[in-house]
Coordinates of C-alpha atoms in Angstrom, one line a residue:
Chain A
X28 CA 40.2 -96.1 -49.9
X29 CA 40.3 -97.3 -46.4
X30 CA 43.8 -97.0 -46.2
X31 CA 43.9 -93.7 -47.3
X32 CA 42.0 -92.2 -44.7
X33 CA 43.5 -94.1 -42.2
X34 CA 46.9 -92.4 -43.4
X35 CA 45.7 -88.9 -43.4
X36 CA 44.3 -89.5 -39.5
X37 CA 47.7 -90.8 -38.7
X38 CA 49.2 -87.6 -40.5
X39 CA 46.9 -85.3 -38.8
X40 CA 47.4 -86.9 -35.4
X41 CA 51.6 -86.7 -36.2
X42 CA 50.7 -83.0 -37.4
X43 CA 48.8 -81.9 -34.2
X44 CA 51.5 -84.2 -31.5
X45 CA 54.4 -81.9 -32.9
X46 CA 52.1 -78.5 -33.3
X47 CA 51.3 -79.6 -29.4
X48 CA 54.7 -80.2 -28.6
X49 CA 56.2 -76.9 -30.0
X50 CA 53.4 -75.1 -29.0
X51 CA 54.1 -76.0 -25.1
X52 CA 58.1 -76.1 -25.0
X53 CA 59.1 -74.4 -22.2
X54 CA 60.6 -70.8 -22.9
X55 CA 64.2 -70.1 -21.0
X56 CA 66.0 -67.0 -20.7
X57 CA 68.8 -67.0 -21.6
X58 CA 72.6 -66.4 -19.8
X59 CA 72.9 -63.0 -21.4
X60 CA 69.9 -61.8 -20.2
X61 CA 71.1 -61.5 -16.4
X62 CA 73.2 -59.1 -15.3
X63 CA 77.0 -61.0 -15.1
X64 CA 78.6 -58.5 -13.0
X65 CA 76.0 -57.9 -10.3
X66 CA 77.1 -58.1 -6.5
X67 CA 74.2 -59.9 -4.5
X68 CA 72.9 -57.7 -1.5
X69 CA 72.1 -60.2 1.0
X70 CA 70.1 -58.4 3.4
X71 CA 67.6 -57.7 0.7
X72 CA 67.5 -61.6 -0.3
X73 CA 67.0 -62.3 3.1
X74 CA 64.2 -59.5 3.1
X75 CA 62.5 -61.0 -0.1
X76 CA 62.9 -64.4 1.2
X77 CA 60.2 -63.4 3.7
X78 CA 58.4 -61.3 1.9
X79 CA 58.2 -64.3 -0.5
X80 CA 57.2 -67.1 2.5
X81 CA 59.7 -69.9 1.0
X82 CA 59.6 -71.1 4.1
X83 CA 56.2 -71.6 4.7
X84 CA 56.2 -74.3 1.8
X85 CA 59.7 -75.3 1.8
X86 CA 60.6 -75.5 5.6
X87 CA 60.0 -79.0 7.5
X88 CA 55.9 -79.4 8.5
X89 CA 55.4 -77.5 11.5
X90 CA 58.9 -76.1 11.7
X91 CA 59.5 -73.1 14.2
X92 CA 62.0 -70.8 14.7
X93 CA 65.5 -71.1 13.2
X94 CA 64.2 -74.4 11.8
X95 CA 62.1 -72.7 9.2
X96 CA 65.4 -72.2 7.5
X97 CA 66.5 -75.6 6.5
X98 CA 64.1 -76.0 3.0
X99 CA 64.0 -79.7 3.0
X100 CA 60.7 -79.6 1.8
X101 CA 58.5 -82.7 1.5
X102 CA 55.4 -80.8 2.8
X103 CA 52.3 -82.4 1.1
X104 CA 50.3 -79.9 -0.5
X105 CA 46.7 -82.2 -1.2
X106 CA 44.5 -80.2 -3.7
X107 CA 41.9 -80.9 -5.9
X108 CA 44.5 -81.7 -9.1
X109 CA 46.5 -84.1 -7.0
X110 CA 49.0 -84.0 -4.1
X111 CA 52.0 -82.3 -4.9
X112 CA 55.2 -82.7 -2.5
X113 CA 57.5 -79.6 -1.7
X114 CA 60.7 -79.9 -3.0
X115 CA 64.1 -79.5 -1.2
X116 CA 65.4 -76.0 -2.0
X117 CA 68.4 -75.9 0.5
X118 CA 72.1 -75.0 -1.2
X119 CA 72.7 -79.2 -1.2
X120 CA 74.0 -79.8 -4.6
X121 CA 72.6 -83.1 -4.5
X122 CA 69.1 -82.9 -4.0
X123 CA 68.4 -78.8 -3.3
X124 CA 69.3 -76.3 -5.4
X125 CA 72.9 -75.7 -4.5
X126 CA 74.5 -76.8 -8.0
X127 CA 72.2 -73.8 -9.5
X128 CA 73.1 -70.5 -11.1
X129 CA 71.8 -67.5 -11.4
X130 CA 70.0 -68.2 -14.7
X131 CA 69.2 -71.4 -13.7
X132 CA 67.5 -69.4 -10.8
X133 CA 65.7 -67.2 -12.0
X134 CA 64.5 -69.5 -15.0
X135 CA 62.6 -71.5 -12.7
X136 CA 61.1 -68.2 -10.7
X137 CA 60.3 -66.4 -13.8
X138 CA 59.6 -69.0 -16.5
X139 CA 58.6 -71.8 -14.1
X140 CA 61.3 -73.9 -16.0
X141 CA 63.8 -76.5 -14.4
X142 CA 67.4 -76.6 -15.2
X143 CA 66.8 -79.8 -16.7
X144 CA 64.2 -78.0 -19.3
X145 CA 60.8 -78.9 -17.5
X146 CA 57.5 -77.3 -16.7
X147 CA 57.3 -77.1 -13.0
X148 CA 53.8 -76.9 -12.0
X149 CA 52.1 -73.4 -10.5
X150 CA 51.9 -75.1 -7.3
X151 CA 54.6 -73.5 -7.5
X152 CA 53.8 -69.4 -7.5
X153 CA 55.8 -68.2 -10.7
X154 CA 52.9 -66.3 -11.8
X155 CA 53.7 -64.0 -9.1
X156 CA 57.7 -64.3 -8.6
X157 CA 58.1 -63.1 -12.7
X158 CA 57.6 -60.1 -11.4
X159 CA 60.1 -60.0 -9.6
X160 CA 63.7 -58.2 -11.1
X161 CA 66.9 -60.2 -11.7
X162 CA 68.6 -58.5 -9.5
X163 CA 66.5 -59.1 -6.9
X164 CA 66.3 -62.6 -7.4
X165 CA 69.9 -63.0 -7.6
X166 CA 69.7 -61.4 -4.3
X167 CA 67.6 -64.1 -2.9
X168 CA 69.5 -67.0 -4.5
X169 CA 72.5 -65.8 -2.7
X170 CA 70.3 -65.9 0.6
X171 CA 69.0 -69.3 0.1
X172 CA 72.7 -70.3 -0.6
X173 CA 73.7 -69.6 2.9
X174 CA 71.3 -71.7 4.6
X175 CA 71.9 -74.5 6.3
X176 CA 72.1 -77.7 3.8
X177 CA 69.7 -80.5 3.6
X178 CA 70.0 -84.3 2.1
X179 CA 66.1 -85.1 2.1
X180 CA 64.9 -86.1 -0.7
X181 CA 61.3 -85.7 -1.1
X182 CA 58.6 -88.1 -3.0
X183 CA 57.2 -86.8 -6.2
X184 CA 53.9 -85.5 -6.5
X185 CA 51.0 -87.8 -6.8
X186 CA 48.6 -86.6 -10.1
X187 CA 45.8 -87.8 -11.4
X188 CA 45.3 -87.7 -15.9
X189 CA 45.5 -84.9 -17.1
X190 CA 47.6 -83.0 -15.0
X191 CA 50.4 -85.5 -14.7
X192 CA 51.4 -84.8 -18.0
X193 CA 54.2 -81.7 -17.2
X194 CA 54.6 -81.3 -21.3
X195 CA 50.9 -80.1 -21.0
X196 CA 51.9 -77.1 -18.7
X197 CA 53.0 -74.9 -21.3
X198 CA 49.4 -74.4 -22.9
X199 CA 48.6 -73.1 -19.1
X200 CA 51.2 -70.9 -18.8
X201 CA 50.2 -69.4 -22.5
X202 CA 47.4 -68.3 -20.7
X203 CA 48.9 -67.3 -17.4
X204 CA 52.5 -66.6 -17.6
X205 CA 52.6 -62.9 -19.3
X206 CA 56.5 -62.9 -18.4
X207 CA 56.3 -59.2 -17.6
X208 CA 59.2 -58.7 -15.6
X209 CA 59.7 -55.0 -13.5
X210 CA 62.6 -53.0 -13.6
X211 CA 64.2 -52.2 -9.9
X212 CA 63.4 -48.6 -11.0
X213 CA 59.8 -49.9 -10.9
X214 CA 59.8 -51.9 -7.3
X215 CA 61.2 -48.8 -5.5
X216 CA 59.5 -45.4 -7.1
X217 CA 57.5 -44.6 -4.3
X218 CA 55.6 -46.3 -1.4
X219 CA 52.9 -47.6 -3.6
X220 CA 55.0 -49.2 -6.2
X221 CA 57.1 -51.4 -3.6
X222 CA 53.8 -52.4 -1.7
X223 CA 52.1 -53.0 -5.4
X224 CA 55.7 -55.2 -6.1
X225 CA 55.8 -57.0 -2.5
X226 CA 52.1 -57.7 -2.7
X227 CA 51.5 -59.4 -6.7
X228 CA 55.7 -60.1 -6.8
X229 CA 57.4 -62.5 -4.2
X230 CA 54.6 -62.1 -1.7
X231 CA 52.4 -63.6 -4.0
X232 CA 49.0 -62.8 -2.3
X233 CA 46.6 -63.5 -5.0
X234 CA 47.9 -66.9 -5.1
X235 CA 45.7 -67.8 -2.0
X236 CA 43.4 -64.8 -1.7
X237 CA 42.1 -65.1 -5.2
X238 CA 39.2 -67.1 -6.6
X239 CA 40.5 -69.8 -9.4
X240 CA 39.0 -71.3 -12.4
X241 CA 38.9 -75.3 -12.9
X242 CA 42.1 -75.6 -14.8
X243 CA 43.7 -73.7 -11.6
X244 CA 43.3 -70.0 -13.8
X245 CA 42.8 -67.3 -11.5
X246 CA 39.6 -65.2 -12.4
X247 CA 41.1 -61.8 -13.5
X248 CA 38.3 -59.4 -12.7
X249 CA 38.1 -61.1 -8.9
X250 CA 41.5 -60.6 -7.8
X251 CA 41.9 -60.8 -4.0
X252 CA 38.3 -61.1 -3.8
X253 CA 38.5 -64.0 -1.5
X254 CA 38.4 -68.1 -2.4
X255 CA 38.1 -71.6 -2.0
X256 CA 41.0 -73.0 0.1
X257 CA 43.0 -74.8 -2.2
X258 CA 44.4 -77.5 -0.1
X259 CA 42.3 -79.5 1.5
X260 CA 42.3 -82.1 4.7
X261 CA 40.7 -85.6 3.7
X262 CA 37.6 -86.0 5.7
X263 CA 37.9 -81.9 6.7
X264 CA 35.8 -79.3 5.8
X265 CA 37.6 -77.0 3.2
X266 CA 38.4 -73.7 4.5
X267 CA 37.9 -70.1 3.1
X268 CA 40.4 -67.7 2.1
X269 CA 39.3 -64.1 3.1
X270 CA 38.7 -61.3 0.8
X271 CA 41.2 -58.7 1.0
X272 CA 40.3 -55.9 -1.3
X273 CA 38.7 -52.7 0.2
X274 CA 35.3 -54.4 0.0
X275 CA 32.6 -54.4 2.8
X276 CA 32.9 -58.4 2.4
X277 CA 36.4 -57.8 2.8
X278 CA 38.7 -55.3 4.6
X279 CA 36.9 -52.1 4.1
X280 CA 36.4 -51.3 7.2
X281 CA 40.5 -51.8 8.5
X282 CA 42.9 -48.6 7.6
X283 CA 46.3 -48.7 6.7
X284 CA 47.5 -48.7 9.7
X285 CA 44.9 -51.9 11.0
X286 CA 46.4 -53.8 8.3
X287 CA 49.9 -53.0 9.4
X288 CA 50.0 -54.1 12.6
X289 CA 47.7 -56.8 11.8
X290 CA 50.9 -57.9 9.6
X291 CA 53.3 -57.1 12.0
X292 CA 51.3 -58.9 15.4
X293 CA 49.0 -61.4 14.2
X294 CA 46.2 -59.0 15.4
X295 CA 43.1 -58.2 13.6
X296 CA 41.0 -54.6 14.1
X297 CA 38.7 -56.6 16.6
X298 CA 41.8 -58.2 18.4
X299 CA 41.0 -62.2 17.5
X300 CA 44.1 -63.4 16.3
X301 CA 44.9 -65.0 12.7
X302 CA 44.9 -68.5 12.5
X303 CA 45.3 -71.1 10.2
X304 CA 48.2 -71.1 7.3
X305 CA 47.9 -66.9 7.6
X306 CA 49.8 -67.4 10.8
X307 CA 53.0 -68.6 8.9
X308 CA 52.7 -66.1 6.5
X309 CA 52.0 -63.2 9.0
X310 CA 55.3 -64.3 11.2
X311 CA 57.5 -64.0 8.0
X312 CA 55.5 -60.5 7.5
X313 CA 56.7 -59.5 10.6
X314 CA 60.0 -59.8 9.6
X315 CA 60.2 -57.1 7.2
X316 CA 60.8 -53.2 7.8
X317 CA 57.5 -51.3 9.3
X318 CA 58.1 -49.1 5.9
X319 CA 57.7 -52.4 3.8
X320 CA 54.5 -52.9 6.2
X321 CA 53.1 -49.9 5.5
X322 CA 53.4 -49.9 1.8
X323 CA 51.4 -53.5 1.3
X324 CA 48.8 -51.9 3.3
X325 CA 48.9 -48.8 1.0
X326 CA 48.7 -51.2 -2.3
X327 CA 46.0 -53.2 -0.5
X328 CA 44.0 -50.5 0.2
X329 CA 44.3 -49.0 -3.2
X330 CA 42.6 -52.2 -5.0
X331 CA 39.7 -52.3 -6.2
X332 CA 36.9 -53.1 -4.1
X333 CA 35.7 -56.5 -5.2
X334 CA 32.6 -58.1 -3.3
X335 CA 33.3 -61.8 -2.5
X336 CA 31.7 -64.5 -4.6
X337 CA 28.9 -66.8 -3.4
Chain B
X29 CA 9.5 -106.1 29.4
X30 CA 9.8 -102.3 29.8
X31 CA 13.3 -102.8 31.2
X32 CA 14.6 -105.1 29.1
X33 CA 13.7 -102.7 25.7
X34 CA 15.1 -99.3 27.8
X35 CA 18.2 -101.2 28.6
X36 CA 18.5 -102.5 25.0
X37 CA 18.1 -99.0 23.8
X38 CA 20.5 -97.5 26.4
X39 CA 23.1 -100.1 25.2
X40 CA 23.0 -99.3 21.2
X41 CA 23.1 -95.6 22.0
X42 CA 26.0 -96.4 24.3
X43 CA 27.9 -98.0 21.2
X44 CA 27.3 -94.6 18.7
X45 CA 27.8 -91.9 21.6
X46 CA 28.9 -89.8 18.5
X47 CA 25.7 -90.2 16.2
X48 CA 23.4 -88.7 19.4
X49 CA 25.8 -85.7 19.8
X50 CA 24.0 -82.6 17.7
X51 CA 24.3 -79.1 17.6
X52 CA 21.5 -79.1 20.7
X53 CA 23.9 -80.9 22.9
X54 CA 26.8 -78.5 22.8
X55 CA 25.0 -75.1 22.6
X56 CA 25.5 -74.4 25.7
X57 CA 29.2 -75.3 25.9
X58 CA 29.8 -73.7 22.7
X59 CA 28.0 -70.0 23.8
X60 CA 30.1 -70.5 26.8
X61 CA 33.3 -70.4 24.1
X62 CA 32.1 -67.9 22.3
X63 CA 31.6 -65.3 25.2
X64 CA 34.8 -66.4 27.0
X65 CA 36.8 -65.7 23.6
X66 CA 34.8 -61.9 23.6
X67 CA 36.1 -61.1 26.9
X68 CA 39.6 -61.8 26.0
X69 CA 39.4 -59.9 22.7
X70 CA 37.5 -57.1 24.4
X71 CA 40.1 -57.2 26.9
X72 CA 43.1 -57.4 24.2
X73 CA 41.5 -54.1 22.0
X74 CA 41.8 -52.3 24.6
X75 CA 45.4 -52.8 25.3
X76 CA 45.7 -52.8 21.8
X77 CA 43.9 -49.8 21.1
X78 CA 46.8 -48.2 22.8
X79 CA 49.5 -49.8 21.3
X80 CA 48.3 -48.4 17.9
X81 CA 47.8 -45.2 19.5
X82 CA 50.7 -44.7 21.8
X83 CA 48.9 -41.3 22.5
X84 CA 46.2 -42.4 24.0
X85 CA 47.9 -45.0 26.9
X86 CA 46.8 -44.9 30.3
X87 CA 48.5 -46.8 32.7
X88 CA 45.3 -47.9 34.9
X89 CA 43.2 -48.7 32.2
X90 CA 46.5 -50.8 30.8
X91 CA 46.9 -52.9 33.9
X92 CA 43.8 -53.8 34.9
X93 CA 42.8 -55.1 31.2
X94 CA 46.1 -57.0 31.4
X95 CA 44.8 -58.8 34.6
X96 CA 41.5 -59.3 33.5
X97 CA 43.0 -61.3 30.7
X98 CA 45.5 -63.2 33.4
X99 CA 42.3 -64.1 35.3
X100 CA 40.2 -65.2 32.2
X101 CA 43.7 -67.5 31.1
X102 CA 43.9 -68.6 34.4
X103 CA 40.3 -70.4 34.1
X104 CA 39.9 -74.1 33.6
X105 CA 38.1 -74.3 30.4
X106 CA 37.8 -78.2 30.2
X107 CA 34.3 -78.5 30.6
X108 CA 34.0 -76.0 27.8
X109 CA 35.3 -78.2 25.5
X110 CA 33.5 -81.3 25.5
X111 CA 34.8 -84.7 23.4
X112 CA 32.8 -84.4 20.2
X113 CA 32.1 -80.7 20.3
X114 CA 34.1 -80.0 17.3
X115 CA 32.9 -78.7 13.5
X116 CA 33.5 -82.0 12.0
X117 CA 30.4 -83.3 14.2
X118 CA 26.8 -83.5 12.3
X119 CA 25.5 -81.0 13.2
X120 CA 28.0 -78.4 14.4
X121 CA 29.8 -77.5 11.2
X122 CA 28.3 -73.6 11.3
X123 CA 28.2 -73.4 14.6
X124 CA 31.9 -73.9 15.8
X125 CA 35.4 -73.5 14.2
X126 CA 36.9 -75.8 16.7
X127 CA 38.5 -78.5 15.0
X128 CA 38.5 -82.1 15.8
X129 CA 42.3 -81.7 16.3
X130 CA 41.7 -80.4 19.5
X131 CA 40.8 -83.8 21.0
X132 CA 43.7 -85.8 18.9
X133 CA 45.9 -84.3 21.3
X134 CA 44.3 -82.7 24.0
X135 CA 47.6 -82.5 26.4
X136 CA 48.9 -80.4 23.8
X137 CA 45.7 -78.0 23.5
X138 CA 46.2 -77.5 27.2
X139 CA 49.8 -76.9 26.9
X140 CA 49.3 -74.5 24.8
X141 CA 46.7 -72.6 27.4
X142 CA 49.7 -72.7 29.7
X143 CA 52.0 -71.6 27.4
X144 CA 49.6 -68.4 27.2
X145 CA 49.4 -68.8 31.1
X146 CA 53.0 -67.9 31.4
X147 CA 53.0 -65.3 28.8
X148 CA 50.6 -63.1 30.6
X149 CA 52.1 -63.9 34.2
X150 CA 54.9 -61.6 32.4
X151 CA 52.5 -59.3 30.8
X152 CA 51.1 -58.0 33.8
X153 CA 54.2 -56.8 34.7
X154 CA 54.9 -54.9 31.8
X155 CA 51.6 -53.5 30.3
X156 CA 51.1 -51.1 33.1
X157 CA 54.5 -49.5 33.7
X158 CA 54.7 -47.7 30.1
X159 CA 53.9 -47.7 26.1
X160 CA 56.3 -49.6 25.2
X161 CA 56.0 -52.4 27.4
X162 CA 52.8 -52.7 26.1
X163 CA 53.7 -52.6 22.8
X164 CA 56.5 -55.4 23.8
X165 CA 53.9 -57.7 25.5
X166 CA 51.2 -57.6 23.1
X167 CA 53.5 -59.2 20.8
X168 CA 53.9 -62.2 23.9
X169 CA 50.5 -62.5 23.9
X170 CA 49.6 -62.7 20.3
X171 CA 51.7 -65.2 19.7
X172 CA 49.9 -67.4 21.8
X173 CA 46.8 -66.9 20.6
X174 CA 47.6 -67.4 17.3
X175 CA 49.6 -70.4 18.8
X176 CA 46.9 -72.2 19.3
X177 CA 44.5 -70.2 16.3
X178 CA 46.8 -72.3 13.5
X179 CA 46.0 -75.6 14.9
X180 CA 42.7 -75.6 16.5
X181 CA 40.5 -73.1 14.5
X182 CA 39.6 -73.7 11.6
X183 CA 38.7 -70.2 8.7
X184 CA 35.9 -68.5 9.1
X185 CA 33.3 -69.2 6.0

């Protein structure tokens, strides 16, 4: 008798490891999917490749100037699931992302899925970047390709149980990764549509801006609404990421034209200047066209007001 | 008797100069901050003002905000910022973003002051000759602020 229930926990457990193990495979496109004959446009990878703020991540710690465009990573990024370590994203085939094509691309910005067929974690904003079209994103590989090349090889993150197993990742990304991809058609309609596509595509604003659940979720209904700095300084206090939707706790009281210069000089409506890690982002924000500019500010003004959480 | 306990007391305090440092002891210093970092934004809007409204520049009112700012960079703000004023102190957490960082490197918090210096020095030659000189120089100047912002401040709560 013993026996037999011992077999039918073993078959359960054997059951529920393969049921776990399909259910969280990671999903690729596949080579037919991306458009074979399409001629990268490098000024608008080079225009996504700010609008996206690689280099904040990816660039040397504290790199300035031309600097920020060797991606040899190895930033620590120290939050409350472990310290993950940028990877090295110049064109070295070795170590970067040189030996890559386009499908291998735009796997890992859509799917969040290695060439070698892993989860990479959302440390890593592919939430937002699926939005982004293939064309685009073949655009932006053929950027990163002519940058300058790096051989650093970073350490690997540092996780604690259970978000060290990668295998696990695909249960998240059930939740989190719809895999709606736009159309180009649906990045350039009108000024709203490219400020909706820079803001929740490559320029990935939520990612920081909105408030996250404990398995690293973020809360659907508070979008933007502000948060909880995410990495955090050992023996610092942890920071807060300001609300940005048209809130009176947030930036209600800016018009469009307050959050486009802001944007474009570091500036905000009462003249203090940004600080913190929105400096970086704002300096690769001034890098785009004053149109781009002005059609985030449109989108952000158009959300939802949402009042900050306490 | 009374001498020997005062100097015994004197000498333990000496040894945890950081655990008698509270909010009290750096009001003063950090009001000081506070008000010194209004004038320059006060200052700032109302270059800025006109940069967002090219309309509404007027050359006087352009040149003397830019050398009001030149004079208030130009201050020695050392004894504003005191060892130990910083919000990592007990204490001090809500009542300063400066971070401890400050004091790691203090040569480089100063550099960066002159950095700002020599920004404005070429500044005040621009803002009050036309609009888009101003427009040209406010982009100098933020950069400095924000310069020194990324490191040294930490986000407002």
């Amino acid at each position: 008798m013993r026996t037999k229930i011992w077999r039918v926990l073993f078959l359960l457990l054997a059951i529920g490891l393969v049921f776990f193990y399909w259910l969280t495979l990671p999903q690729k496109i596949s080579a037919e999917d991306v458009p074979a004959d399409y001629q990268a446009d490098l000024k608008n990878g080079e225009r996504l490749f700010w609008a996206g703020g690689c280099a904040s991540c990816h660039a040397v710690p504290g790199a300035k100037g031309d600097a920020k465009l060797i991606l040899a990573g190895g930033a620590p990024l120290i939050t409350p699931f472990g310290t993950f370590v940028v990877p090295n994203i110049s064109p070295d085939t070795e170590v970067g992302i040189g030996g890559w094509s386009n499908v291998d691309f735009i796997n890992a910005m859509v799917r969040g899925v290695s060439p070698k067929g892993e989860h990479y974690y959302p440390a890593f904003p592919y939430t937002n970047y699926q939005r982004m079209p293939y064309e685009d994103l073949i655009d932006l590989k053929a950027y990163l390709d002519s940058l300058p090349k790096s051989s650093h090889q970073p350490v690997g993150h540092k996780l604690g149980f259970p978000f060290n197993i990668r295998q696990g990742l695909g249960l998240w990304k059930k939740l989190y990764l719809d895999g709606k991809t736009l159309s180009r058609a649906e990045t350039r309609a009108d000024k709203l549509s490219v400020g909706r596509y820079l803001v929740e595509g490559p320029g990935h604003c939520a990612a920081c801006h909105s408030p996250r659940n404990l398995i690293g979720g973020e809360i659907a209904d508070a979008r933007y609404s502000g948060a909880t700095e995410l990495e955090q300084q050992p023996g610092k206090k942890t920071g807060k990421v300001p609300n940005i939707t048209p809130h009176a706790d947030g930036i209600g009281s800016w018009s469009e034209k307050d959050i486009a210069y802001a944007l474009e000089t570091g500036l905000d409506p009462d003249f203090d200047s940004f600080g913190g890690s929105m400096v970086s982002v704002q300096e690769n924000m001034a890098k785009l066209t004053a149109a781009d500019r002005e059609a985030i500010a449109a989108y952000l003004k158009s959300l939802p007001a949402v009042p900050s959480s306490k | 008797m009374k001498h020997f306990i005062a100097a015994v007391l004197v000498g333990l305090f000496s040894l945890f100069p950081f655990n008698t440092a509270n909010a009290e002891d750096f009001k003063k210093q950090i009001e000081a901050r506070d008000a010194y970092m209004s004038m320059l934004s006060f200052n700032l809007g109302l270059l800025g003002g006109m940069a967002k409204n090219p309309d509404s520049y007027d050359a006087d009112v352009a040149g003397k905000a830019a050398a009001n700012l030149q004079a208030l960079a130009n201050m020695n703000i050392d004894a504003m910022y005191p060892k130990g004023s910083d919000n990592g102190q007990a204490g001090l957490a809500d009542k300063t973003r400066a971070k401890p960082d400050i004091w790691a490197d203090f040569a480089d918090f100063k550099k960066k002051q002159e950095n700002l210096q020599t920004a404005l020095a070429e500044f005040v030659k621009i803002a009050g000759t036309d609009v888009d000189g101003l427009r040209k120089g406010m982009g100098m100047v933020g950069k400095n602020c924000k310069g020194c912002h990324e490191t040294y401040r930490a986000p407002k709560d």
